Amino acid sequence: MAVMNMQHPLAFTFGILGNIISFMVYLAPVPTFIRILRKKSTEDFQSLPYLVALFSSMLWLYYAMLKNDEILLVTINSFGCVIETIYIAIYIAYATRESRVSTIKLLVSMNMGLFSLIILLTHFLASGSTRVKALGWLCVAFSVCVFAAPLNIVKQIIRTKSVEFMPFTLSFFLTLSAVVWFAYGLFIKDMCVALPNILGFVLGLLQMLLYGIYRNAEKKKMPAENLKSIVILSTLGASEVHPVDAQPDVSAAEHDQTEESKENEKSTGASHDDLQSNECAV
């Protein structure tokens, strides 16, 4: 494992850059969990992104360890496993009973059961380079499924003409991460690392393009909680999924309440005037 791809000098550079960027992306949900710890509630946030991110990190870590010379993949995915486990533990501690039970069930079935099954199958049904290739293409297939998730938020952005729940900075760094890991995969001649990041790069560019188109567009109102759930499930990661702590538009809500109060006052005043008129007529 200590052996590095020294025949590719730039591979180490891109690998280090990939680790730094992915490290920051893994820490993106920290504000969300600070909020959960302060409020002692998971509110409308969902656990699926963290479970998927943990499963992805576990798969890539297993793949990197089988290759024996991918220390930079080992380091970032080891960190991913640790930080995602912490996120999930906090979520379970403060989730409602129903959410806690569903999270534990999914954790046991996917992150423990399915991953154990993958280890057993690759161990007993394949060997040597065949095992590495089979696991690598399995990682590619899973990453493509993860990258396909942002198509949902693309649809919502077009419908609502609003990008307030899709931070440009996060989209930029995720796109940059895809570029760096793609270059790393090319330099070490590992298509299993390079290929998924092509799709990640394309979808990242699409998100930034939509941001440029709709950032000043007239917005269509949708419930803030629905948009928050969409972003949580759909935010793109470099073979990870990361939720975004989307805050509802408080000022807009207060404005709506004020307008509603004024309308109620007007209707009450009109009713009072009608009553006085009726009394005069009598």
XYZ file of N, CA and C in Angstrom:
846
model
N 0.829 -1.208 0.000
C 0.000 0.000 0.000
C 0.862 1.256 0.000
N 2.048 1.135 0.518
C 2.927 2.292 0.581
C 3.490 2.658 -0.789
N 3.380 1.723 -1.750
C 3.899 1.985 -3.088
C 3.004 2.979 -3.794
N 3.594 4.017 -4.422
C 2.840 5.040 -5.124
C 3.140 4.952 -6.602
N 2.257 5.508 -7.408
C 2.442 5.495 -8.834
C 3.518 6.521 -9.221
N 4.784 6.188 -8.954
C 5.870 7.141 -9.167
C 6.126 7.403 -10.653
N 5.683 6.467 -11.526
C 5.873 6.695 -12.952
C 4.952 7.788 -13.474
N 4.074 8.275 -12.650
C 3.162 9.356 -13.024
C 3.323 10.482 -11.994
N 4.290 11.362 -12.172
C 4.553 12.421 -11.177
C 3.343 13.286 -10.884
N 2.525 13.574 -11.912
C 1.362 14.435 -11.707
C 0.227 13.711 -10.972
N 0.268 12.389 -10.958
C -0.786 11.631 -10.278
C -0.821 11.978 -8.794
N 0.364 12.078 -8.189
C 0.442 12.412 -6.765
C -0.137 13.798 -6.504
N 0.196 14.756 -7.380
C -0.302 16.128 -7.231
C -1.819 16.174 -7.313
N -2.378 15.534 -8.344
C -3.832 15.525 -8.488
C -4.496 14.752 -7.345
N -3.826 13.703 -6.878
C -4.378 12.932 -5.760
C -4.462 13.750 -4.485
N -3.405 14.538 -4.223
C -3.401 15.412 -3.046
C -4.487 16.474 -3.164
N -4.590 17.092 -4.357
C -5.634 18.097 -4.579
C -7.022 17.487 -4.396
N -7.191 16.274 -4.921
C -8.473 15.588 -4.771
C -8.811 15.329 -3.320
N -7.807 14.950 -2.542
C -8.021 14.724 -1.106
C -8.443 16.000 -0.397
N -7.766 17.116 -0.723
C -8.074 18.391 -0.066
C -9.496 18.846 -0.396
N -9.845 18.801 -1.692
C -11.183 19.245 -2.109
C -12.263 18.338 -1.534
N -12.057 17.017 -1.631
C -13.052 16.072 -1.111
C -13.182 16.184 0.401
N -12.074 16.495 1.072
C -12.100 16.711 2.522
C -13.052 17.852 2.871
N -12.955 18.950 2.127
C -13.829 20.103 2.373
C -15.287 19.776 2.043
N -15.492 19.007 0.961
C -16.849 18.634 0.578
C -17.484 17.720 1.626
N -16.680 16.802 2.174
C -17.188 15.925 3.234
C -17.633 16.721 4.462
N -17.007 17.877 4.668
C -17.350 18.700 5.827
C -18.511 19.659 5.555
N -19.024 19.655 4.316
C -20.121 20.561 3.953
C -21.356 20.418 4.846
N -21.726 19.198 5.290
C -22.923 19.067 6.133
C -22.741 19.500 7.581
N -21.536 19.939 7.982
C -21.293 20.302 9.385
C -22.296 21.339 9.908
N -22.599 22.427 9.160
C -23.603 23.383 9.655
C -24.959 22.740 9.915
N -25.324 21.776 9.084
C -26.594 21.067 9.285
C -26.598 20.348 10.622
N -25.485 19.689 10.964
C -25.450 18.913 12.202
C -25.244 19.796 13.426
N -24.638 20.948 13.251
C -24.598 21.922 14.352
C -26.015 22.366 14.675
N -26.798 22.586 13.630
C -28.202 22.967 13.816
C -28.989 21.854 14.497
N -28.745 20.595 14.084
C -29.429 19.460 14.703
C -29.070 19.351 16.182
N -27.790 19.533 16.518
C -27.344 19.440 17.905
C -27.949 20.556 18.755
N -28.051 21.771 18.189
C -28.614 22.895 18.946
C -30.106 22.715 19.181
N -30.811 22.276 18.151
C -32.266 22.126 18.255
C -32.675 20.769 18.813
N -31.691 19.841 18.897
C -31.967 18.483 19.369
C -33.088 17.832 18.559
N -33.069 18.111 17.270
C -34.077 17.573 16.355
C -33.505 17.531 14.941
N -33.848 16.484 14.186
C -33.404 16.382 12.797
C -34.361 17.100 11.852
N -35.465 17.629 12.387
C -36.448 18.373 11.600
C -36.852 17.573 10.354
N -36.769 18.204 9.164
C -37.173 17.523 7.932
C -35.991 16.915 7.181
N -34.805 16.962 7.764
C -33.651 16.381 7.101
C -33.769 14.862 7.071
N -33.189 14.254 6.037
C -33.274 12.811 5.860
C -31.897 12.166 5.978
N -31.894 10.890 6.328
C -30.630 10.187 6.562
C -30.062 9.534 5.306
N -30.857 9.411 4.253
C -30.419 8.695 3.054
C -29.095 9.201 2.479
N -28.865 10.526 2.363
C -27.592 10.987 1.789
C -26.370 10.499 2.547
N -26.462 10.459 3.873
C -25.321 10.039 4.682
C -25.072 8.542 4.556
N -26.156 7.773 4.486
C -26.027 6.323 4.321
C -25.428 5.978 2.962
N -25.869 6.687 1.921
C -25.331 6.467 0.577
C -23.860 6.874 0.520
N -23.541 8.011 1.135
C -22.152 8.481 1.148
C -21.247 7.497 1.880
N -21.736 6.942 2.985
C -20.958 5.958 3.734
C -20.736 4.700 2.898
N -21.792 4.232 2.235
C -21.683 3.030 1.407
C -20.682 3.252 0.267
N -20.746 4.434 -0.360
C -19.822 4.768 -1.438
C -18.375 4.765 -0.940
N -18.143 5.368 0.216
C -16.793 5.412 0.785
C -16.284 4.013 1.117
N -17.174 3.178 1.630
C -16.793 1.800 1.961
C -16.397 1.016 0.714
N -17.181 1.188 -0.369
C -16.879 0.493 -1.626
C -15.521 0.915 -2.195
N -15.313 2.253 -2.265
C -14.067 2.749 -2.842
C -12.872 2.421 -1.955
N -13.075 2.372 -0.648
C -11.990 2.006 0.258
C -11.600 0.546 0.051
N -12.589 -0.315 -0.081
C -12.321 -1.735 -0.336
C -11.588 -1.912 -1.661
N -12.027 -1.180 -2.682
C -11.387 -1.237 -3.996
C -9.931 -0.778 -3.919
N -9.696 0.342 -3.241
C -8.342 0.888 -3.130
C -7.416 -0.057 -2.374
N -7.946 -0.715 -1.349
C -7.122 -1.648 -0.570
C -6.793 -2.901 -1.374
N -7.711 -3.325 -2.240
C -7.430 -4.490 -3.081
C -6.340 -4.189 -4.109
N -6.273 -2.931 -4.585
C -5.277 -2.569 -5.595
C -3.869 -2.464 -5.002
N -3.783 -2.230 -3.696
C -2.513 -2.218 -2.962
C -1.600 -1.026 -3.241
N -1.946 -0.135 -4.177
C -1.046 0.986 -4.459
C -1.808 2.295 -4.595
N -2.934 2.381 -3.922
C -3.783 3.573 -4.036
C -3.958 4.238 -2.672
N -2.859 4.659 -2.085
C -2.900 5.232 -0.740
C -3.741 6.498 -0.678
N -3.756 7.295 -1.760
C -4.522 8.539 -1.752
C -6.031 8.269 -1.806
N -6.438 7.179 -2.428
C -7.849 6.782 -2.373
C -8.197 6.231 -0.999
N -7.239 5.559 -0.393
C -7.452 5.003 0.947
C -7.651 6.120 1.967
N -6.812 7.161 1.902
C -6.883 8.219 2.909
C -8.221 8.968 2.875
N -8.655 9.392 1.687
C -9.870 10.202 1.625
C -11.117 9.377 1.923
N -11.139 8.120 1.484
C -12.315 7.301 1.752
C -12.348 6.784 3.189
N -11.181 6.660 3.822
C -11.149 6.349 5.253
C -11.755 7.502 6.048
N -11.349 8.721 5.679
C -11.929 9.897 6.324
C -13.435 9.960 6.076
N -13.838 9.630 4.838
C -15.265 9.631 4.508
C -16.053 8.663 5.373
N -15.500 7.469 5.576
C -16.184 6.476 6.417
C -16.350 6.988 7.848
N -15.308 7.618 8.371
C -15.350 8.120 9.752
C -16.362 9.252 9.891
N -16.278 10.260 9.016
C -17.141 11.442 9.155
C -18.598 11.105 8.883
N -18.866 10.225 7.912
C -20.250 9.852 7.624
C -20.839 9.023 8.757
N -20.020 8.190 9.399
C -20.483 7.418 10.562
C -20.870 8.355 11.699
N -20.087 9.413 11.903
C -20.407 10.408 12.933
C -21.724 11.103 12.606
N -21.899 11.495 11.334
C -23.145 12.139 10.916
C -24.344 11.229 11.207
N -24.218 9.965 10.837
C -25.325 9.018 11.014
C -25.624 8.808 12.492
N -24.583 8.720 13.316
C -24.778 8.532 14.757
C -25.532 9.717 15.364
N -25.168 10.929 14.967
C -25.865 12.120 15.460
C -27.311 12.109 14.988
N -27.514 11.751 13.728
C -28.873 11.720 13.171
C -29.746 10.737 13.951
N -29.233 9.536 14.200
C -29.996 8.522 14.931
C -30.314 8.999 16.344
N -29.370 9.700 16.968
C -29.561 10.161 18.349
C -30.698 11.171 18.473
N -30.908 12.009 17.447
C -31.890 13.090 17.553
C -33.091 12.932 16.620
N -33.156 11.825 15.890
C -34.281 11.608 14.976
C -35.526 11.151 15.738
N -36.676 11.299 15.104
C -37.907 10.761 15.681
C -37.826 9.241 15.670
N -38.723 8.610 16.409
C -38.669 7.145 16.504
C -38.809 6.486 15.133
N -39.726 7.006 14.323
C -39.955 6.443 12.995
C -38.725 6.600 12.095
N -38.130 7.800 12.105
C -36.935 8.045 11.289
C -35.753 7.234 11.794
N -35.658 7.100 13.116
C -34.549 6.336 13.694
C -34.627 4.866 13.272
N -35.816 4.303 13.333
C -35.996 2.891 12.977
C -35.691 2.661 11.497
N -36.203 3.541 10.625
C -35.967 3.377 9.189
C -34.486 3.548 8.852
N -33.805 4.471 9.545
C -32.376 4.684 9.312
C -31.566 3.462 9.722
N -31.883 2.907 10.872
C -31.163 1.718 11.351
C -31.407 0.532 10.421
N -32.644 0.380 9.951
C -32.951 -0.717 9.024
C -32.138 -0.602 7.743
N -32.073 0.618 7.202
C -31.323 0.830 5.963
C -29.826 0.661 6.195
N -29.355 1.104 7.350
C -27.937 0.959 7.696
C -27.548 -0.517 7.761
N -28.403 -1.309 8.398
C -28.120 -2.740 8.544
C -28.213 -3.460 7.201
N -29.238 -3.142 6.420
C -29.457 -3.854 5.162
C -28.460 -3.458 4.073
N -28.167 -2.155 3.932
C -27.281 -1.703 2.859
C -25.821 -1.664 3.286
N -25.527 -0.905 4.337
C -24.138 -0.676 4.709
C -23.484 -1.883 5.371
N -24.298 -2.746 5.963
C -23.740 -3.961 6.568
C -24.037 -5.191 5.715
N -25.329 -5.419 5.425
C -25.718 -6.624 4.696
C -25.207 -6.661 3.267
N -25.546 -5.640 2.481
C -25.149 -5.617 1.072
C -23.638 -5.546 0.918
N -22.989 -4.750 1.744
C -21.529 -4.631 1.642
C -20.849 -5.960 1.999
N -21.369 -6.631 3.010
C -20.812 -7.946 3.380
C -20.999 -8.948 2.246
N -22.153 -8.888 1.592
C -22.427 -9.780 0.464
C -21.441 -9.517 -0.680
N -21.157 -8.240 -0.955
C -20.201 -7.883 -2.008
C -18.814 -8.435 -1.679
N -18.401 -8.325 -0.434
C -17.097 -8.852 -0.023
C -17.031 -10.362 -0.227
N -18.094 -11.064 0.193
C -18.119 -12.529 0.068
C -18.093 -12.966 -1.397
N -18.910 -12.298 -2.225
C -18.988 -12.678 -3.640
C -17.666 -12.427 -4.364
N -17.071 -11.250 -4.125
C -15.801 -10.943 -4.803
C -14.665 -11.808 -4.278
N -14.793 -12.260 -3.039
C -13.729 -13.085 -2.456
C -13.775 -14.525 -2.966
N -14.989 -15.088 -3.045
C -15.113 -16.500 -3.393
C -15.357 -16.749 -4.885
N -15.883 -15.774 -5.605
C -16.195 -15.985 -7.012
C -15.157 -15.398 -7.962
N -14.220 -14.627 -7.432
C -13.188 -14.028 -8.282
C -11.873 -14.001 -7.517
N -10.805 -13.799 -8.250
C -9.488 -13.756 -7.610
C -8.545 -12.870 -8.402
N -7.531 -12.349 -7.745
C -6.518 -11.554 -8.402
C -7.051 -10.335 -9.114
N -6.590 -10.117 -10.347
C -6.981 -8.938 -11.121
C -8.463 -8.954 -11.486
N -9.028 -10.152 -11.617
C -10.461 -10.260 -11.940
C -11.307 -9.698 -10.811
N -10.898 -9.949 -9.593
C -11.626 -9.437 -8.420
C -11.565 -7.914 -8.387
N -10.389 -7.370 -8.654
C -10.219 -5.915 -8.642
C -11.073 -5.271 -9.730
N -11.060 -5.847 -10.935
C -11.845 -5.298 -12.038
C -13.343 -5.364 -11.750
N -13.799 -6.500 -11.224
C -15.227 -6.662 -10.917
C -15.679 -5.630 -9.891
N -14.878 -5.442 -8.839
C -15.230 -4.467 -7.806
C -15.148 -3.047 -8.359
N -14.165 -2.793 -9.220
C -14.016 -1.462 -9.806
C -15.230 -1.069 -10.628
N -15.716 -1.980 -11.461
C -16.886 -1.667 -12.281
C -18.160 -1.586 -11.449
N -18.178 -2.292 -10.323
C -19.302 -2.152 -9.392
C -19.291 -0.747 -8.786
N -18.105 -0.249 -8.453
C -17.969 1.126 -7.940
C -18.417 2.137 -8.991
N -18.063 1.883 -10.243
C -18.466 2.772 -11.327
C -19.983 2.816 -11.443
N -20.622 1.641 -11.427
C -22.084 1.560 -11.548
C -22.772 2.306 -10.412
N -22.268 2.147 -9.203
C -22.871 2.824 -8.052
C -22.679 4.337 -8.153
N -21.495 4.764 -8.582
C -21.219 6.192 -8.705
C -22.110 6.843 -9.757
N -22.357 6.138 -10.855
C -23.242 6.665 -11.901
C -24.649 6.860 -11.349
N -25.115 5.903 -10.553
C -26.446 6.033 -9.933
C -26.489 7.244 -9.005
N -25.410 7.457 -8.253
C -25.345 8.602 -7.343
C -25.337 9.908 -8.131
N -24.558 9.945 -9.209
C -24.461 11.152 -10.022
C -25.775 11.472 -10.724
N -26.619 10.459 -10.938
C -27.888 10.684 -11.635
C -28.900 11.408 -10.745
N -28.678 11.393 -9.423
C -29.621 12.016 -8.493
C -29.869 13.498 -8.749
N -28.841 14.302 -9.114
C -29.064 15.735 -9.317
C -30.017 16.080 -10.451
N -30.374 15.107 -11.294
C -31.334 15.393 -12.356
C -32.664 15.866 -11.774
N -32.956 15.426 -10.554
C -34.199 15.826 -9.898
C -34.175 17.302 -9.531
N -33.046 17.762 -8.983
C -32.957 19.173 -8.612
C -32.918 20.059 -9.847
N -32.343 19.560 -10.955
C -32.352 20.313 -12.206
C -33.791 20.586 -12.638
N -34.636 19.580 -12.523
C -36.053 19.738 -12.873
C -36.730 20.762 -11.973
N -36.418 20.727 -10.676
C -37.037 21.652 -9.733
C -36.573 23.090 -9.965
N -35.300 23.266 -10.329
C -34.785 24.608 -10.605
C -35.503 25.214 -11.802
N -35.703 24.411 -12.837
C -36.394 24.895 -14.037
C -37.848 25.223 -13.724
N -38.486 24.403 -12.900
C -39.896 24.627 -12.539
C -40.065 25.876 -11.702
N -39.198 26.050 -10.708
C -39.357 27.167 -9.759
C -38.610 28.424 -10.186
N -37.701 28.275 -11.159
C -36.848 29.385 -11.590
C -36.084 29.988 -10.404
N -35.691 29.115 -9.483
C -34.996 29.573 -8.275
C -33.784 28.686 -8.013
N -32.644 29.315 -7.678
C -31.428 28.566 -7.358
C -30.978 28.836 -5.928
N -31.886 29.394 -5.108
C -31.489 29.757 -3.750
C -31.157 28.530 -2.908
N -31.656 27.357 -3.291
C -31.377 26.144 -2.538
C -30.249 25.321 -3.182
N -29.548 25.892 -4.136
C -28.410 25.236 -4.766
C -27.215 26.184 -4.725
N -26.433 26.163 -3.642
C -25.305 27.089 -3.503
C -24.307 26.928 -4.645
N -23.935 28.043 -5.262
C -23.003 28.006 -6.387
C -21.630 27.505 -5.941
N -21.187 27.923 -4.753
C -19.857 27.543 -4.273
C -19.724 26.037 -4.157
N -20.760 25.386 -3.586
C -20.717 23.938 -3.431
C -20.697 23.249 -4.789
N -21.531 23.723 -5.723
C -21.553 23.145 -7.070
C -20.191 23.301 -7.757
N -19.561 24.465 -7.544
C -18.253 24.717 -8.153
C -17.201 23.739 -7.636
N -17.150 23.562 -6.314
C -16.129 22.683 -5.738
C -16.381 21.215 -6.081
N -17.647 20.827 -6.196
C -17.947 19.460 -6.591
C -17.524 19.214 -8.037
N -17.716 20.210 -8.895
C -17.282 20.103 -10.290
C -15.761 20.043 -10.361
N -15.102 20.896 -9.587
C -13.637 20.898 -9.541
C -13.114 19.558 -9.029
N -13.793 18.999 -8.053
C -13.418 17.686 -7.515
C -13.492 16.618 -8.597
N -14.558 16.667 -9.402
C -14.715 15.696 -10.487
C -13.572 15.812 -11.494
N -13.177 17.048 -11.812
C -12.076 17.268 -12.763
C -10.767 16.695 -12.214
N -10.487 16.971 -10.956
C -9.230 16.531 -10.344
C -9.154 15.011 -10.276
N -10.243 14.368 -9.832
C -10.219 12.905 -9.725
C -10.211 12.238 -11.095
N -10.813 12.892 -12.089
C -10.743 12.376 -13.457
C -9.285 12.378 -13.941
N -8.587 13.490 -13.695
C -7.182 13.588 -14.090
C -6.342 12.552 -13.347
N -6.632 12.378 -12.062
C -5.899 11.383 -11.263
C -6.092 9.984 -11.850
N -7.352 9.666 -12.209
C -7.633 8.357 -12.793
C -6.909 8.141 -14.115
N -6.811 9.200 -14.919
C -6.102 9.089 -16.193
C -4.605 8.842 -15.981
N -4.008 9.569 -15.050
C -2.572 9.450 -14.836
C -2.179 8.091 -14.246
N -3.068 7.495 -13.454
C -2.742 6.173 -12.908
C -3.313 5.065 -13.785
N -3.912 5.477 -14.933
C -4.491 4.537 -15.895
C -5.550 3.642 -15.255
N -6.428 4.263 -14.476
C -7.532 3.548 -13.820
C -8.845 4.156 -14.304
N -9.478 3.502 -15.280
C -10.714 4.019 -15.846
C -11.874 3.962 -14.853
N -11.774 3.078 -13.873
C -12.843 2.986 -12.869
C -12.904 4.253 -12.014
N -11.766 4.914 -11.842
C -11.728 6.182 -11.117
C -12.094 7.334 -12.043
N -11.630 7.278 -13.284
C -11.813 8.399 -14.213
C -13.234 8.497 -14.759
N -13.813 7.392 -15.202
C -15.087 7.434 -15.927
C -16.247 8.077 -15.163
N -16.510 7.718 -13.894
C -17.659 8.320 -13.198
C -17.553 9.838 -13.085
N -16.328 10.340 -13.031
C -16.141 11.782 -12.854
C -16.389 12.580 -14.121
N -16.460 11.898 -15.274
C -16.871 12.588 -16.501
C -18.324 13.026 -16.360
N -19.171 12.098 -15.896
C -20.580 12.437 -15.666
C -20.716 13.486 -14.575
N -19.889 13.361 -13.529
C -19.914 14.348 -12.453
C -19.565 15.740 -12.946
N -18.586 15.818 -13.835
C -18.172 17.101 -14.399
C -19.293 17.708 -15.247
N -19.929 16.899 -16.087
C -21.004 17.376 -16.962
C -22.190 17.893 -16.139
N -22.596 17.131 -15.128
C -23.729 17.546 -14.301
C -23.377 18.765 -13.451
N -22.123 18.853 -13.021
C -21.687 20.033 -12.273
C -21.751 21.287 -13.125
N -21.291 21.176 -14.370
C -21.373 22.312 -15.293
C -22.828 22.698 -15.548
N -23.700 21.698 -15.656
C -25.120 21.971 -15.881
C -25.717 22.750 -14.720
N -25.360 22.372 -13.496
C -25.855 23.089 -12.325
C -25.377 24.538 -12.320
N -24.104 24.759 -12.639
C -23.584 26.126 -12.656
C -24.196 26.942 -13.792
N -24.486 26.288 -14.925
C -25.140 26.969 -16.040
C -26.543 27.413 -15.636
N -27.274 26.525 -14.953
C -28.619 26.870 -14.482
C -28.559 27.996 -13.462
N -27.509 27.999 -12.651
C -27.349 29.082 -11.678
C -27.211 30.424 -12.397
N -26.400 30.439 -13.477
C -26.218 31.668 -14.236
C -27.498 32.127 -14.920
N -28.324 31.181 -15.345
C -29.559 31.521 -16.057
C -30.644 32.025 -15.107
N -30.791 31.369 -13.958
C -31.941 31.629 -13.087
C -31.633 32.422 -11.819
N -30.399 32.868 -11.638
C -30.076 33.544 -10.373
C -30.844 34.858 -10.212
N -31.200 35.530 -11.314
C -31.956 36.782 -11.250
C -33.362 36.648 -11.828
N -33.778 35.403 -12.063
C -35.095 35.185 -12.664
C -36.197 35.359 -11.628
N -37.424 35.637 -12.111
C -38.572 35.743 -11.219
C -38.908 34.362 -10.685
N -39.028 34.271 -9.378
C -39.194 32.964 -8.732
C -40.659 32.567 -8.609
N -40.895 31.256 -8.790
C -42.209 30.692 -8.514
C -42.184 30.112 -7.119
N -43.217 30.419 -6.340
C -43.227 29.995 -4.946
C -43.489 28.502 -4.827
N -42.690 27.857 -3.982
C -42.909 26.475 -3.595
C -42.616 26.367 -2.112
N -43.234 25.410 -1.399
C -42.956 25.269 0.022
C -41.475 25.061 0.269
N -40.924 25.813 1.216
C -39.483 25.739 1.486
C -39.064 24.352 1.937
N -39.924 23.663 2.713
C -39.564 22.351 3.218
C -39.397 21.352 2.087
N -40.254 21.449 1.047
C -40.143 20.545 -0.087
C -38.833 20.749 -0.822
N -38.456 22.007 -1.028
C -37.208 22.296 -1.714
C -36.020 21.805 -0.893
N -36.119 21.936 0.425
C -35.020 21.501 1.264
C -34.821 19.990 1.144
N -35.911 19.230 1.121
C -35.817 17.793 0.988
C -35.236 17.398 -0.367
N -35.611 18.132 -1.405
C -35.104 17.847 -2.746
C -33.593 18.020 -2.786
N -33.110 19.103 -2.204
C -31.674 19.369 -2.226
C -30.924 18.345 -1.391
N -31.486 17.978 -0.262
C -30.833 16.998 0.593
C -30.611 15.683 -0.150
N -31.594 15.283 -0.929
C -31.495 14.021 -1.627
C -30.694 14.112 -2.911
N -30.544 15.325 -3.435
C -30.054 15.424 -4.800
C -28.723 16.129 -4.980
N -28.181 16.740 -3.911
C -26.951 17.498 -4.103
C -25.823 16.597 -4.559
N -25.108 17.021 -5.614
C -24.087 16.200 -6.248
C -22.794 16.188 -5.467
N -22.191 14.993 -5.333
C -20.879 14.858 -4.733
C -19.976 14.044 -5.629
N -18.671 14.135 -5.410
C -17.719 13.353 -6.189
C -17.769 11.922 -5.692
N -18.719 11.173 -6.187
C -19.084 9.821 -5.769
C -19.599 9.796 -4.329
N -20.087 10.932 -3.860
C -20.781 11.010 -2.577
C -22.030 11.858 -2.762
N -22.899 11.798 -1.792
C -24.060 12.689 -1.802
C -23.984 13.536 -0.553
N -24.175 14.863 -0.698
C -24.073 15.761 0.445
C -25.291 16.640 0.536
N -25.961 16.647 1.699
C -27.138 17.488 1.860
C -26.770 18.947 2.017
N -27.717 19.826 1.748
C -27.527 21.263 1.924
C -28.546 21.760 2.932
N -28.071 22.500 3.927
C -28.957 23.057 4.942
C -29.663 24.264 4.365
N -30.811 24.041 3.754
C -31.552 25.121 3.094
C -32.483 25.786 4.081
N -32.306 27.077 4.272
C -33.135 27.839 5.192
C -34.359 28.385 4.470
N -35.551 28.288 5.056
C -36.725 28.868 4.414
C -36.636 30.382 4.379
N -37.352 30.983 3.425
C -37.347 32.439 3.262
C -38.265 33.067 4.296
N -37.676 33.420 5.453
C -38.467 33.933 6.570
C -39.118 35.262 6.217
N -38.374 36.140 5.549
C -38.909 37.460 5.215
C -40.120 37.337 4.312
N -40.052 36.395 3.357
C -41.183 36.198 2.454
C -42.399 35.690 3.219
N -42.151 34.793 4.181
C -43.256 34.260 4.973
C -43.894 35.351 5.813
N -43.040 36.197 6.422
C -43.571 37.290 7.231
C -44.372 38.259 6.370
N -43.887 38.511 5.136
C -44.593 39.404 4.228
C -45.978 38.847 3.895
N -46.036 37.536 3.638
C -47.316 36.908 3.321
C -48.285 37.009 4.501
N -47.740 36.802 5.731
C -48.591 36.884 6.920
C -49.123 38.301 7.097
N -48.270 39.310 6.830
C -48.697 40.710 6.948
C -49.811 41.022 5.970
N -49.629 40.579 4.710
C -50.653 40.815 3.690
C -51.965 40.147 4.071
N -51.851 38.920 4.620
C -53.058 38.199 5.018
C -53.778 38.918 6.152
N -52.994 39.467 7.103
C -53.583 40.193 8.227
C -54.321 41.435 7.739
N -53.707 42.148 6.762
C -54.342 43.345 6.219
C -55.667 42.999 5.543
N -55.679 41.881 4.791
C -56.904 41.470 4.116
C -57.991 41.122 5.121
N -57.580 40.454 6.222
C -58.553 40.110 7.263
C -59.135 41.361 7.907
N -58.245 42.367 8.140
C -58.716 43.604 8.747
C -59.709 44.319 7.840
N -59.399 44.318 6.520
C -60.299 44.959 5.564
C -61.663 44.278 5.548
N -61.648 42.933 5.522
C -62.917 42.203 5.482
C -63.711 42.407 6.766
N -62.997 42.495 7.906
C -63.674 42.732 9.190
C -64.291 44.126 9.209
N -63.504 45.116 8.692
C -64.026 46.485 8.635
C -65.231 46.591 7.737
N -65.197 45.907 6.584
C -66.334 45.936 5.658
C -67.567 45.328 6.300
N -67.400 44.242 7.028
C -68.539 43.597 7.694
C -69.135 44.515 8.738
N -68.248 45.245 9.458
C -68.729 46.160 10.490
C -69.539 47.300 9.870
N -69.075 47.830 8.716
C -69.790 48.910 8.028
C -71.152 48.431 7.540
N -71.205 47.202 7.015
C -72.473 46.650 6.550
C -73.466 46.514 7.703
N -72.952 46.136 8.868
C -73.828 45.966 10.035
C -74.392 47.304 10.457
N -73.544 48.358 10.439
C -74.035 49.684 10.809
C -75.080 50.168 9.803
N -74.872 49.893 8.529
C -75.834 50.295 7.513
C -77.182 49.634 7.727
N -77.119 48.370 8.065
C -78.366 47.637 8.307
C -79.106 48.184 9.501
N -78.340 48.578 10.546
C -78.977 49.127 11.739
C -79.643 50.472 11.403
N -78.969 51.291 10.586
C -79.546 52.585 10.189
C -80.817 52.389 9.371
N -80.795 51.400 8.491
C -81.961 51.139 7.651
C -83.150 50.735 8.492
N -82.929 50.005 9.572
C -84.019 49.603 10.455
C -84.546 50.799 11.212
